[in-house]
Amino acid sequence: MRIPKTLSIVAAAILLGAAGSFAQIKSPAASPYSELKQMVGVTEFTVKYSRPGVKGREVYGQLVPYGEIWRTGANAPTKIAFDSEVNFAGSPIPAGEYVLFTIPAEDVWTVIVYADTEVPSAGAYDSKQDVARVQVEAIERPNSVENFTIGFDALRDESATLFLDWDNVRVPVQITVDTTALTAASIEASLANIDDWGARDYADAAEFYHSNGKDSELALEWMHKAVSMSPNAFWLQYGYAKMLAEQGNTQQALMMAKKSLKGAQAAGNAAYISRNEALLAKIR
C-alpha cells in the first residue's frame, strides 16, 4: 500500500516533534543552582537556591529593591529545610522545609520563613503563610562577594550563624538547636537495642553522659566497653584515660594513658602522642 505524500510529511513532522520534546540542550545558567548541606550539632540543614552575580551592577537598592519581598537569590524562591526544631533568631520553628523570603533594607532586613514551599515567586507572597518573621541587622563586608552566597559560620554544637552574602553586604541570622536534648533522646531510644551497639556508639554515649553530668559510673562502664571492643583504638583509650582522670581514678588513668601513648607512637600519630604526654604529666 502506498502512503500518500502529505501523510508522510505529517507523520515525519510528528516524529520530529516527539523527538524534539525529549531533546535536552545543556547551557550555562545565568544564576547557577546550588544546594548546601550543613550539620549543626546533630541537626541537618539543607538550602536550595540560585546564585546571581554582581556583574558590575549596583545590587541593593537597584537590582534588588529596598522594601520589597525578595526571593533571596534568583530563579525559584530559595528553600531551607532542617530535620529538628530550631530557634531562628529568637523564633522557634518546627522541623520541615520552608521558603526563605527577605525584605532588604539599607540597615535592618526582614527575614521570613515561609510555609508554602510551592509558592512560584515573590509576587505570590501571602503574609498568612509566614512561620517566622525576624529583623536582622545588615553588616558591611570588608570585601565584595561576586555571587550571592548562603552559608553557615560560627559552627558550635548548639548554634550557628546562617549568613547571606552578596556584593558588600552580609546578613547574619543566629540559629540555635537543642543538641543536648536531641542527643539524650537518641541515646535513650537506642538503649532498647544496646546489644547492637558498636564501639563508637558506646564511646559517644559515654562522652555525652560524662560531659553533661549524667550517670558518671554508667559513662565509665560504656567507655570501658568501647575500649574492650576496639583494643587497638588508641584514640578511644585516650578518651577513657581522660575520663578516668577527671573522675579521680588516677591509677587506672595512668595505665590507660600509657597504653594509648604506646599505640599512638606505633601509629606515628603526633596529635595523640602529644595529648597523652600532656595527660600523663598532669596526673602523675
PDB file of C-alpha atoms in Angstrom:
ATOM      1  CA  MET A   1       0.000   0.000   0.000  1.00  0.00           C
ATOM      2  CA  ARG A   2       1.396   3.356  -0.984  1.00  0.00           C
ATOM      3  CA  ILE A   3       1.288   6.085   1.689  1.00  0.00           C
ATOM      4  CA  PRO A   4       0.197   9.499   0.375  1.00  0.00           C
ATOM      5  CA  LYS A   5       2.980  12.073   0.287  1.00  0.00           C
ATOM      6  CA  THR A   6       1.094  14.545   2.504  1.00  0.00           C
ATOM      7  CA  LEU A   7       0.513  11.873   5.132  1.00  0.00           C
ATOM      8  CA  SER A   8       4.222  11.010   5.084  1.00  0.00           C
ATOM      9  CA  ILE A   9       5.112  14.654   5.710  1.00  0.00           C
ATOM     10  CA  VAL A  10       2.657  14.872   8.638  1.00  0.00           C
ATOM     11  CA  ALA A  11       3.981  11.642  10.138  1.00  0.00           C
ATOM     12  CA  ALA A  12       7.555  12.864   9.828  1.00  0.00           C
ATOM     13  CA  ALA A  13       6.634  16.150  11.493  1.00  0.00           C
ATOM     14  CA  ILE A  14       5.001  14.294  14.389  1.00  0.00           C
ATOM     15  CA  LEU A  15       8.071  12.095  14.821  1.00  0.00           C
ATOM     16  CA  LEU A  16      10.410  15.074  14.721  1.00  0.00           C
ATOM     17  CA  GLY A  17       8.222  16.890  17.219  1.00  0.00           C
ATOM     18  CA  ALA A  18       8.217  13.895  19.527  1.00  0.00           C
ATOM     19  CA  ALA A  19      11.971  13.537  19.232  1.00  0.00           C
ATOM     20  CA  GLY A  20      12.410  17.251  19.918  1.00  0.00           C
ATOM     21  CA  SER A  21      10.365  17.013  23.105  1.00  0.00           C
ATOM     22  CA  PHE A  22      12.990  14.671  24.558  1.00  0.00           C
ATOM     23  CA  ALA A  23      15.972  16.766  23.478  1.00  0.00           C
ATOM     24  CA  GLN A  24      17.992  18.326  26.287  1.00  0.00           C
ATOM     25  CA  ILE A  25      20.476  21.063  25.451  1.00  0.00           C
ATOM     26  CA  LYS A  26      22.923  21.867  28.226  1.00  0.00           C
ATOM     27  CA  SER A  27      23.752  25.537  28.513  1.00  0.00           C
ATOM     28  CA  PRO A  28      25.088  27.626  31.413  1.00  0.00           C
ATOM     29  CA  ALA A  29      22.596  29.277  33.744  1.00  0.00           C
ATOM     30  CA  ALA A  30      22.910  32.992  34.330  1.00  0.00           C
ATOM     31  CA  SER A  31      22.413  32.310  38.052  1.00  0.00           C
ATOM     32  CA  PRO A  32      23.740  28.796  38.818  1.00  0.00           C
ATOM     33  CA  TYR A  33      21.763  26.489  41.106  1.00  0.00           C
ATOM     34  CA  SER A  34      23.383  25.471  44.381  1.00  0.00           C
ATOM     35  CA  GLU A  35      22.476  23.023  47.140  1.00  0.00           C
ATOM     36  CA  LEU A  36      24.094  23.280  50.565  1.00  0.00           C
ATOM     37  CA  LYS A  37      24.003  20.738  53.385  1.00  0.00           C
ATOM     38  CA  GLN A  38      25.309  21.557  56.830  1.00  0.00           C
ATOM     39  CA  MET A  39      25.223  19.775  60.189  1.00  0.00           C
ATOM     40  CA  VAL A  40      24.772  21.924  63.294  1.00  0.00           C
ATOM     41  CA  GLY A  41      25.203  19.578  66.223  1.00  0.00           C
ATOM     42  CA  VAL A  42      23.013  16.652  65.141  1.00  0.00           C
ATOM     43  CA  THR A  43      20.605  18.767  63.064  1.00  0.00           C
ATOM     44  CA  GLU A  44      20.958  18.694  59.285  1.00  0.00           C
ATOM     45  CA  PHE A  45      20.218  21.856  57.316  1.00  0.00           C
ATOM     46  CA  THR A  46      19.660  21.935  53.549  1.00  0.00           C
ATOM     47  CA  VAL A  47      19.497  25.116  51.481  1.00  0.00           C
ATOM     48  CA  LYS A  48      18.498  25.120  47.793  1.00  0.00           C
ATOM     49  CA  TYR A  49      18.963  28.371  45.888  1.00  0.00           C
ATOM     50  CA  SER A  50      20.351  30.071  42.787  1.00  0.00           C
ATOM     51  CA  ARG A  51      23.367  32.396  42.802  1.00  0.00           C
ATOM     52  CA  PRO A  52      23.126  35.598  40.765  1.00  0.00           C
ATOM     53  CA  GLY A  53      26.292  37.611  40.165  1.00  0.00           C
ATOM     54  CA  VAL A  54      27.027  41.295  40.658  1.00  0.00           C
ATOM     55  CA  LYS A  55      28.370  41.577  37.088  1.00  0.00           C
ATOM     56  CA  GLY A  56      29.240  45.219  37.532  1.00  0.00           C
ATOM     57  CA  ARG A  57      25.718  46.201  38.575  1.00  0.00           C
ATOM     58  CA  GLU A  58      24.507  48.095  41.622  1.00  0.00           C
ATOM     59  CA  VAL A  59      22.818  45.354  43.643  1.00  0.00           C
ATOM     60  CA  TYR A  60      20.858  46.534  46.656  1.00  0.00           C
ATOM     61  CA  GLY A  61      18.530  49.442  46.105  1.00  0.00           C
ATOM     62  CA  GLN A  62      18.658  48.918  42.330  1.00  0.00           C
ATOM     63  CA  LEU A  63      18.801  45.314  41.075  1.00  0.00           C
ATOM     64  CA  VAL A  64      17.213  44.196  44.353  1.00  0.00           C
ATOM     65  CA  PRO A  65      14.897  46.997  45.505  1.00  0.00           C
ATOM     66  CA  TYR A  66      14.703  48.036  49.138  1.00  0.00           C
ATOM     67  CA  GLY A  67      11.452  47.461  50.964  1.00  0.00           C
ATOM     68  CA  GLU A  68      10.126  44.735  48.645  1.00  0.00           C
ATOM     69  CA  ILE A  69       9.779  40.963  49.053  1.00  0.00           C
ATOM     70  CA  TRP A  70      12.788  39.215  47.517  1.00  0.00           C
ATOM     71  CA  ARG A  71      13.113  35.520  46.640  1.00  0.00           C
ATOM     72  CA  THR A  72      16.586  35.629  48.278  1.00  0.00           C
ATOM     73  CA  GLY A  73      18.510  34.619  45.199  1.00  0.00           C
ATOM     74  CA  ALA A  74      17.427  34.086  41.608  1.00  0.00           C
ATOM     75  CA  ASN A  75      15.034  31.913  39.620  1.00  0.00           C
ATOM     76  CA  ALA A  76      12.770  29.942  42.014  1.00  0.00           C
ATOM     77  CA  PRO A  77      12.369  31.084  45.645  1.00  0.00           C
ATOM     78  CA  THR A  78      15.091  29.838  47.982  1.00  0.00           C
ATOM     79  CA  LYS A  79      14.243  26.836  50.174  1.00  0.00           C
ATOM     80  CA  ILE A  80      15.612  25.890  53.575  1.00  0.00           C
ATOM     81  CA  ALA A  81      14.992  22.648  55.475  1.00  0.00           C
ATOM     82  CA  PHE A  82      16.049  21.241  58.852  1.00  0.00           C
ATOM     83  CA  ASP A  83      15.282  17.893  60.471  1.00  0.00           C
ATOM     84  CA  SER A  84      14.690  19.069  64.030  1.00  0.00           C
ATOM     85  CA  GLU A  85      13.135  22.130  65.653  1.00  0.00           C
ATOM     86  CA  VAL A  86      15.353  25.212  65.510  1.00  0.00           C
ATOM     87  CA  ASN A  87      15.335  28.648  67.066  1.00  0.00           C
ATOM     88  CA  PHE A  88      15.596  31.115  64.187  1.00  0.00           C
ATOM     89  CA  ALA A  89      16.799  34.471  65.527  1.00  0.00           C
ATOM     90  CA  GLY A  90      14.527  34.042  68.539  1.00  0.00           C
ATOM     91  CA  SER A  91      11.603  32.341  66.783  1.00  0.00           C
ATOM     92  CA  PRO A  92      11.067  28.587  67.345  1.00  0.00           C
ATOM     93  CA  ILE A  93      10.324  26.736  64.090  1.00  0.00           C
ATOM     94  CA  PRO A  94       9.346  23.041  63.771  1.00  0.00           C
ATOM     95  CA  ALA A  95      11.382  20.675  61.610  1.00  0.00           C
ATOM     96  CA  GLY A  96      10.424  20.822  57.937  1.00  0.00           C
ATOM     97  CA  GLU A  97      11.048  22.523  54.603  1.00  0.00           C
ATOM     98  CA  TYR A  98      10.298  26.208  54.089  1.00  0.00           C
ATOM     99  CA  VAL A  99      10.855  29.084  51.670  1.00  0.00           C
ATOM    100  CA  LEU A 100      13.266  31.834  52.713  1.00  0.00           C
ATOM    101  CA  PHE A 101      11.959  35.264  51.696  1.00  0.00           C
ATOM    102  CA  THR A 102      13.634  38.532  52.648  1.00  0.00           C
ATOM    103  CA  ILE A 103      12.883  42.245  52.534  1.00  0.00           C
ATOM    104  CA  PRO A 104      16.221  44.035  52.030  1.00  0.00           C
ATOM    105  CA  ALA A 105      16.874  47.449  53.548  1.00  0.00           C
ATOM    106  CA  GLU A 106      19.883  49.705  53.985  1.00  0.00           C
ATOM    107  CA  ASP A 107      20.264  48.834  57.663  1.00  0.00           C
ATOM    108  CA  VAL A 108      17.822  46.208  59.007  1.00  0.00           C
ATOM    109  CA  TRP A 109      16.491  43.371  56.839  1.00  0.00           C
ATOM    110  CA  THR A 110      13.325  41.377  57.396  1.00  0.00           C
ATOM    111  CA  VAL A 111      13.963  37.646  57.047  1.00  0.00           C
ATOM    112  CA  ILE A 112      10.872  35.492  56.544  1.00  0.00           C
ATOM    113  CA  VAL A 113      10.491  31.731  56.947  1.00  0.00           C
ATOM    114  CA  TYR A 114       7.501  30.863  54.787  1.00  0.00           C
ATOM    115  CA  ALA A 115       5.308  27.750  54.922  1.00  0.00           C
ATOM    116  CA  ASP A 116       4.139  27.347  51.310  1.00  0.00           C
ATOM    117  CA  THR A 117       7.030  25.645  49.506  1.00  0.00           C
ATOM    118  CA  GLU A 118       5.043  25.589  46.238  1.00  0.00           C
ATOM    119  CA  VAL A 119       4.892  29.384  46.007  1.00  0.00           C
ATOM    120  CA  PRO A 120       6.101  30.191  42.465  1.00  0.00           C
ATOM    121  CA  SER A 121       7.581  33.625  43.063  1.00  0.00           C
ATOM    122  CA  ALA A 122       7.906  36.536  45.460  1.00  0.00           C
ATOM    123  CA  GLY A 123       4.965  38.084  43.638  1.00  0.00           C
ATOM    124  CA  ALA A 124       2.701  35.361  45.042  1.00  0.00           C
ATOM    125  CA  TYR A 125       3.777  36.054  48.647  1.00  0.00           C
ATOM    126  CA  ASP A 126       0.977  35.913  51.241  1.00  0.00           C
ATOM    127  CA  SER A 127       1.799  37.010  54.789  1.00  0.00           C
ATOM    128  CA  LYS A 128      -0.672  34.424  56.127  1.00  0.00           C
ATOM    129  CA  GLN A 129       1.938  31.774  55.250  1.00  0.00           C
ATOM    130  CA  ASP A 130       4.629  33.351  57.453  1.00  0.00           C
ATOM    131  CA  VAL A 131       6.053  30.924  60.023  1.00  0.00           C
ATOM    132  CA  ALA A 132       8.611  33.385  61.361  1.00  0.00           C
ATOM    133  CA  ARG A 133       9.430  36.992  60.546  1.00  0.00           C
ATOM    134  CA  VAL A 134      12.588  38.394  62.147  1.00  0.00           C
ATOM    135  CA  GLN A 135      14.601  41.593  61.932  1.00  0.00           C
ATOM    136  CA  VAL A 136      18.324  41.227  61.215  1.00  0.00           C
ATOM    137  CA  GLU A 137      20.910  43.981  61.037  1.00  0.00           C
ATOM    138  CA  ALA A 138      22.884  44.065  57.783  1.00  0.00           C
ATOM    139  CA  ILE A 139      26.674  44.310  58.076  1.00  0.00           C
ATOM    140  CA  GLU A 140      29.047  45.931  55.612  1.00  0.00           C
ATOM    141  CA  ARG A 141      31.584  43.409  54.331  1.00  0.00           C
ATOM    142  CA  PRO A 142      35.277  44.366  54.056  1.00  0.00           C
ATOM    143  CA  ASN A 143      35.352  42.888  50.548  1.00  0.00           C
ATOM    144  CA  SER A 144      32.772  42.311  47.817  1.00  0.00           C
ATOM    145  CA  VAL A 145      31.248  38.893  47.083  1.00  0.00           C
ATOM    146  CA  GLU A 146      30.570  38.433  43.367  1.00  0.00           C
ATOM    147  CA  ASN A 147      27.950  35.671  43.541  1.00  0.00           C
ATOM    148  CA  PHE A 148      25.129  35.618  46.056  1.00  0.00           C
ATOM    149  CA  THR A 149      26.150  33.125  48.751  1.00  0.00           C
ATOM    150  CA  ILE A 150      24.254  31.447  51.587  1.00  0.00           C
ATOM    151  CA  GLY A 151      26.350  29.621  54.162  1.00  0.00           C
ATOM    152  CA  PHE A 152      26.898  28.737  57.805  1.00  0.00           C
ATOM    153  CA  ASP A 153      29.577  30.141  60.087  1.00  0.00           C
ATOM    154  CA  ALA A 154      30.498  30.085  63.788  1.00  0.00           C
ATOM    155  CA  LEU A 155      29.503  26.424  63.988  1.00  0.00           C
ATOM    156  CA  ARG A 156      29.034  25.089  67.511  1.00  0.00           C
ATOM    157  CA  ASP A 157      27.247  22.021  68.889  1.00  0.00           C
ATOM    158  CA  GLU A 158      24.228  24.139  69.788  1.00  0.00           C
ATOM    159  CA  SER A 159      24.379  27.082  67.382  1.00  0.00           C
ATOM    160  CA  ALA A 160      25.481  28.586  64.083  1.00  0.00           C
ATOM    161  CA  THR A 161      25.199  31.744  62.030  1.00  0.00           C
ATOM    162  CA  LEU A 162      23.289  31.459  58.759  1.00  0.00           C
ATOM    163  CA  PHE A 163      24.630  34.217  56.512  1.00  0.00           C
ATOM    164  CA  LEU A 164      23.507  35.843  53.275  1.00  0.00           C
ATOM    165  CA  ASP A 165      26.456  37.402  51.443  1.00  0.00           C
ATOM    166  CA  TRP A 166      26.345  39.444  48.257  1.00  0.00           C
ATOM    167  CA  ASP A 167      28.254  42.436  46.993  1.00  0.00           C
ATOM    168  CA  ASN A 168      29.478  44.253  50.122  1.00  0.00           C
ATOM    169  CA  VAL A 169      26.614  43.183  52.424  1.00  0.00           C
ATOM    170  CA  ARG A 170      26.295  40.342  54.922  1.00  0.00           C
ATOM    171  CA  VAL A 171      23.025  39.476  56.661  1.00  0.00           C
ATOM    172  CA  PRO A 172      23.745  37.145  59.628  1.00  0.00           C
ATOM    173  CA  VAL A 173      20.922  35.135  61.207  1.00  0.00           C
ATOM    174  CA  GLN A 174      21.608  33.475  64.553  1.00  0.00           C
ATOM    175  CA  ILE A 175      20.320  29.916  64.829  1.00  0.00           C
ATOM    176  CA  THR A 176      20.277  27.634  67.869  1.00  0.00           C
ATOM    177  CA  VAL A 177      19.374  23.963  68.224  1.00  0.00           C
ATOM    178  CA  ASP A 178      18.825  21.855  71.337  1.00  0.00           C
ATOM    179  CA  THR A 179      21.587  19.350  70.588  1.00  0.00           C
ATOM    180  CA  THR A 180      21.782  18.191  74.195  1.00  0.00           C
ATOM    181  CA  ALA A 181      18.121  17.151  74.272  1.00  0.00           C
ATOM    182  CA  LEU A 182      18.321  15.581  70.802  1.00  0.00           C
ATOM    183  CA  THR A 183      21.403  13.545  71.709  1.00  0.00           C
ATOM    184  CA  ALA A 184      19.900  12.418  75.017  1.00  0.00           C
ATOM    185  CA  ALA A 185      16.743  11.328  73.201  1.00  0.00           C
ATOM    186  CA  SER A 186      18.813   9.429  70.651  1.00  0.00           C
ATOM    187  CA  ILE A 187      20.702   7.579  73.370  1.00  0.00           C
ATOM    188  CA  GLU A 188      17.547   6.783  75.306  1.00  0.00           C
ATOM    189  CA  ALA A 189      15.856   5.462  72.169  1.00  0.00           C
ATOM    190  CA  SER A 190      18.906   3.359  71.324  1.00  0.00           C
ATOM    191  CA  LEU A 191      19.136   1.750  74.754  1.00  0.00           C
ATOM    192  CA  ALA A 192      16.477  -0.749  73.669  1.00  0.00           C
ATOM    193  CA  ASN A 193      18.978  -2.018  71.100  1.00  0.00           C
ATOM    194  CA  ILE A 194      22.104  -1.694  73.210  1.00  0.00           C
ATOM    195  CA  ASP A 195      23.185  -5.236  72.315  1.00  0.00           C
ATOM    196  CA  ASP A 196      23.666  -3.988  68.767  1.00  0.00           C
ATOM    197  CA  TRP A 197      25.884  -1.056  69.764  1.00  0.00           C
ATOM    198  CA  GLY A 198      29.389  -0.839  68.372  1.00  0.00           C
ATOM    199  CA  ALA A 199      32.473   0.692  69.983  1.00  0.00           C
ATOM    200  CA  ARG A 200      31.693   4.129  68.538  1.00  0.00           C
ATOM    201  CA  ASP A 201      28.149   4.023  69.967  1.00  0.00           C
ATOM    202  CA  TYR A 202      29.421   3.188  73.461  1.00  0.00           C
ATOM    203  CA  ALA A 203      32.109   5.880  73.238  1.00  0.00           C
ATOM    204  CA  ASP A 204      29.710   8.588  72.018  1.00  0.00           C
ATOM    205  CA  ALA A 205      27.139   7.749  74.682  1.00  0.00           C
ATOM    206  CA  ALA A 206      29.835   7.681  77.380  1.00  0.00           C
ATOM    207  CA  GLU A 207      31.267  11.037  76.312  1.00  0.00           C
ATOM    208  CA  PHE A 208      27.820  12.623  76.250  1.00  0.00           C
ATOM    209  CA  TYR A 209      26.907  11.338  79.719  1.00  0.00           C
ATOM    210  CA  HIS A 210      30.288  12.395  81.098  1.00  0.00           C
ATOM    211  CA  SER A 211      30.241  15.884  79.558  1.00  0.00           C
ATOM    212  CA  ASN A 212      26.668  16.603  80.634  1.00  0.00           C
ATOM    213  CA  GLY A 213      26.931  15.422  84.236  1.00  0.00           C
ATOM    214  CA  LYS A 214      24.769  12.346  83.765  1.00  0.00           C
ATOM    215  CA  ASP A 215      25.421   8.947  85.444  1.00  0.00           C
ATOM    216  CA  SER A 216      29.248   9.028  85.627  1.00  0.00           C
ATOM    217  CA  GLU A 217      29.505   5.359  86.572  1.00  0.00           C
ATOM    218  CA  LEU A 218      27.480   4.323  83.543  1.00  0.00           C
ATOM    219  CA  ALA A 219      29.643   6.599  81.380  1.00  0.00           C
ATOM    220  CA  LEU A 220      32.777   4.783  82.600  1.00  0.00           C
ATOM    221  CA  GLU A 221      31.124   1.417  82.029  1.00  0.00           C
ATOM    222  CA  TRP A 222      30.247   2.337  78.455  1.00  0.00           C
ATOM    223  CA  MET A 223      33.724   3.702  77.756  1.00  0.00           C
ATOM    224  CA  HIS A 224      35.290   0.545  79.126  1.00  0.00           C
ATOM    225  CA  LYS A 225      33.059  -1.444  76.790  1.00  0.00           C
ATOM    226  CA  ALA A 226      34.129   0.698  73.815  1.00  0.00           C
ATOM    227  CA  VAL A 227      37.815   0.178  74.577  1.00  0.00           C
ATOM    228  CA  SER A 228      37.301  -3.556  75.056  1.00  0.00           C
ATOM    229  CA  MET A 229      35.590  -3.827  71.673  1.00  0.00           C
ATOM    230  CA  SER A 230      38.403  -1.905  69.913  1.00  0.00           C
ATOM    231  CA  PRO A 231      41.591  -2.832  71.804  1.00  0.00           C
ATOM    232  CA  ASN A 232      43.875  -1.069  69.295  1.00  0.00           C
ATOM    233  CA  ALA A 233      41.947   2.200  69.178  1.00  0.00           C
ATOM    234  CA  PHE A 234      44.409   4.471  70.995  1.00  0.00           C
ATOM    235  CA  TRP A 235      42.070   7.448  70.459  1.00  0.00           C
ATOM    236  CA  LEU A 236      39.360   5.695  72.488  1.00  0.00           C
ATOM    237  CA  GLN A 237      41.924   4.715  75.115  1.00  0.00           C
ATOM    238  CA  TYR A 238      42.916   8.357  75.437  1.00  0.00           C
ATOM    239  CA  GLY A 239      39.268   9.361  75.924  1.00  0.00           C
ATOM    240  CA  TYR A 240      38.871   6.691  78.578  1.00  0.00           C
ATOM    241  CA  ALA A 241      42.086   7.783  80.349  1.00  0.00           C
ATOM    242  CA  LYS A 242      40.938  11.401  80.368  1.00  0.00           C
ATOM    243  CA  MET A 243      37.547  10.400  81.744  1.00  0.00           C
ATOM    244  CA  LEU A 244      39.113   8.251  84.463  1.00  0.00           C
ATOM    245  CA  ALA A 245      41.460  11.077  85.463  1.00  0.00           C
ATOM    246  CA  GLU A 246      38.626  13.621  85.656  1.00  0.00           C
ATOM    247  CA  GLN A 247      36.701  11.248  87.916  1.00  0.00           C
ATOM    248  CA  GLY A 248      39.696  10.811  90.223  1.00  0.00           C
ATOM    249  CA  ASN A 249      40.718   7.283  89.248  1.00  0.00           C
ATOM    250  CA  THR A 250      44.393   8.181  88.835  1.00  0.00           C
ATOM    251  CA  GLN A 251      45.960   4.720  88.716  1.00  0.00           C
ATOM    252  CA  GLN A 252      43.690   3.395  86.003  1.00  0.00           C
ATOM    253  CA  ALA A 253      44.018   6.667  84.123  1.00  0.00           C
ATOM    254  CA  LEU A 254      47.811   6.328  84.131  1.00  0.00           C
ATOM    255  CA  MET A 255      47.652   2.762  82.848  1.00  0.00           C
ATOM    256  CA  MET A 256      45.243   3.660  80.054  1.00  0.00           C
ATOM    257  CA  ALA A 257      47.148   6.803  79.029  1.00  0.00           C
ATOM    258  CA  LYS A 258      50.394   4.838  78.785  1.00  0.00           C
ATOM    259  CA  LYS A 259      48.663   2.223  76.660  1.00  0.00           C
ATOM    260  CA  SER A 260      47.195   4.916  74.420  1.00  0.00           C
ATOM    261  CA  LEU A 261      50.589   6.627  74.135  1.00  0.00           C
ATOM    262  CA  LYS A 262      52.232   3.386  73.060  1.00  0.00           C
ATOM    263  CA  GLY A 263      49.587   2.832  70.385  1.00  0.00           C
ATOM    264  CA  ALA A 264      49.877   6.428  69.141  1.00  0.00           C
ATOM    265  CA  GLN A 265      53.665   6.115  68.926  1.00  0.00           C
ATOM    266  CA  ALA A 266      53.375   2.886  66.947  1.00  0.00           C
ATOM    267  CA  ALA A 267      50.951   4.603  64.556  1.00  0.00           C
ATOM    268  CA  GLY A 268      53.074   7.744  64.342  1.00  0.00           C
ATOM    269  CA  ASN A 269      50.120   9.897  65.386  1.00  0.00           C
ATOM    270  CA  ALA A 270      51.692  13.120  66.661  1.00  0.00           C
ATOM    271  CA  ALA A 271      48.436  14.607  67.929  1.00  0.00           C
ATOM    272  CA  TYR A 272      47.653  11.719  70.284  1.00  0.00           C
ATOM    273  CA  ILE A 273      51.280  11.372  71.337  1.00  0.00           C
ATOM    274  CA  SER A 274      51.152  14.996  72.461  1.00  0.00           C
ATOM    275  CA  ARG A 275      47.762  14.623  74.143  1.00  0.00           C
ATOM    276  CA  ASN A 276      48.794  11.553  76.094  1.00  0.00           C
ATOM    277  CA  GLU A 277      52.101  13.078  77.165  1.00  0.00           C
ATOM    278  CA  ALA A 278      50.253  16.157  78.442  1.00  0.00           C
ATOM    279  CA  LEU A 279      47.708  13.973  80.279  1.00  0.00           C
ATOM    280  CA  LEU A 280      50.418  11.833  81.865  1.00  0.00           C
ATOM    281  CA  ALA A 281      52.310  14.932  83.002  1.00  0.00           C
ATOM    282  CA  LYS A 282      49.119  16.271  84.549  1.00  0.00           C
ATOM    283  CA  ILE A 283      48.070  13.204  86.512  1.00  0.00           C
ATOM    284  CA  ARG A 284      51.437  11.815  87.643  1.00  0.00           C
TER     285      ARG A 284
END
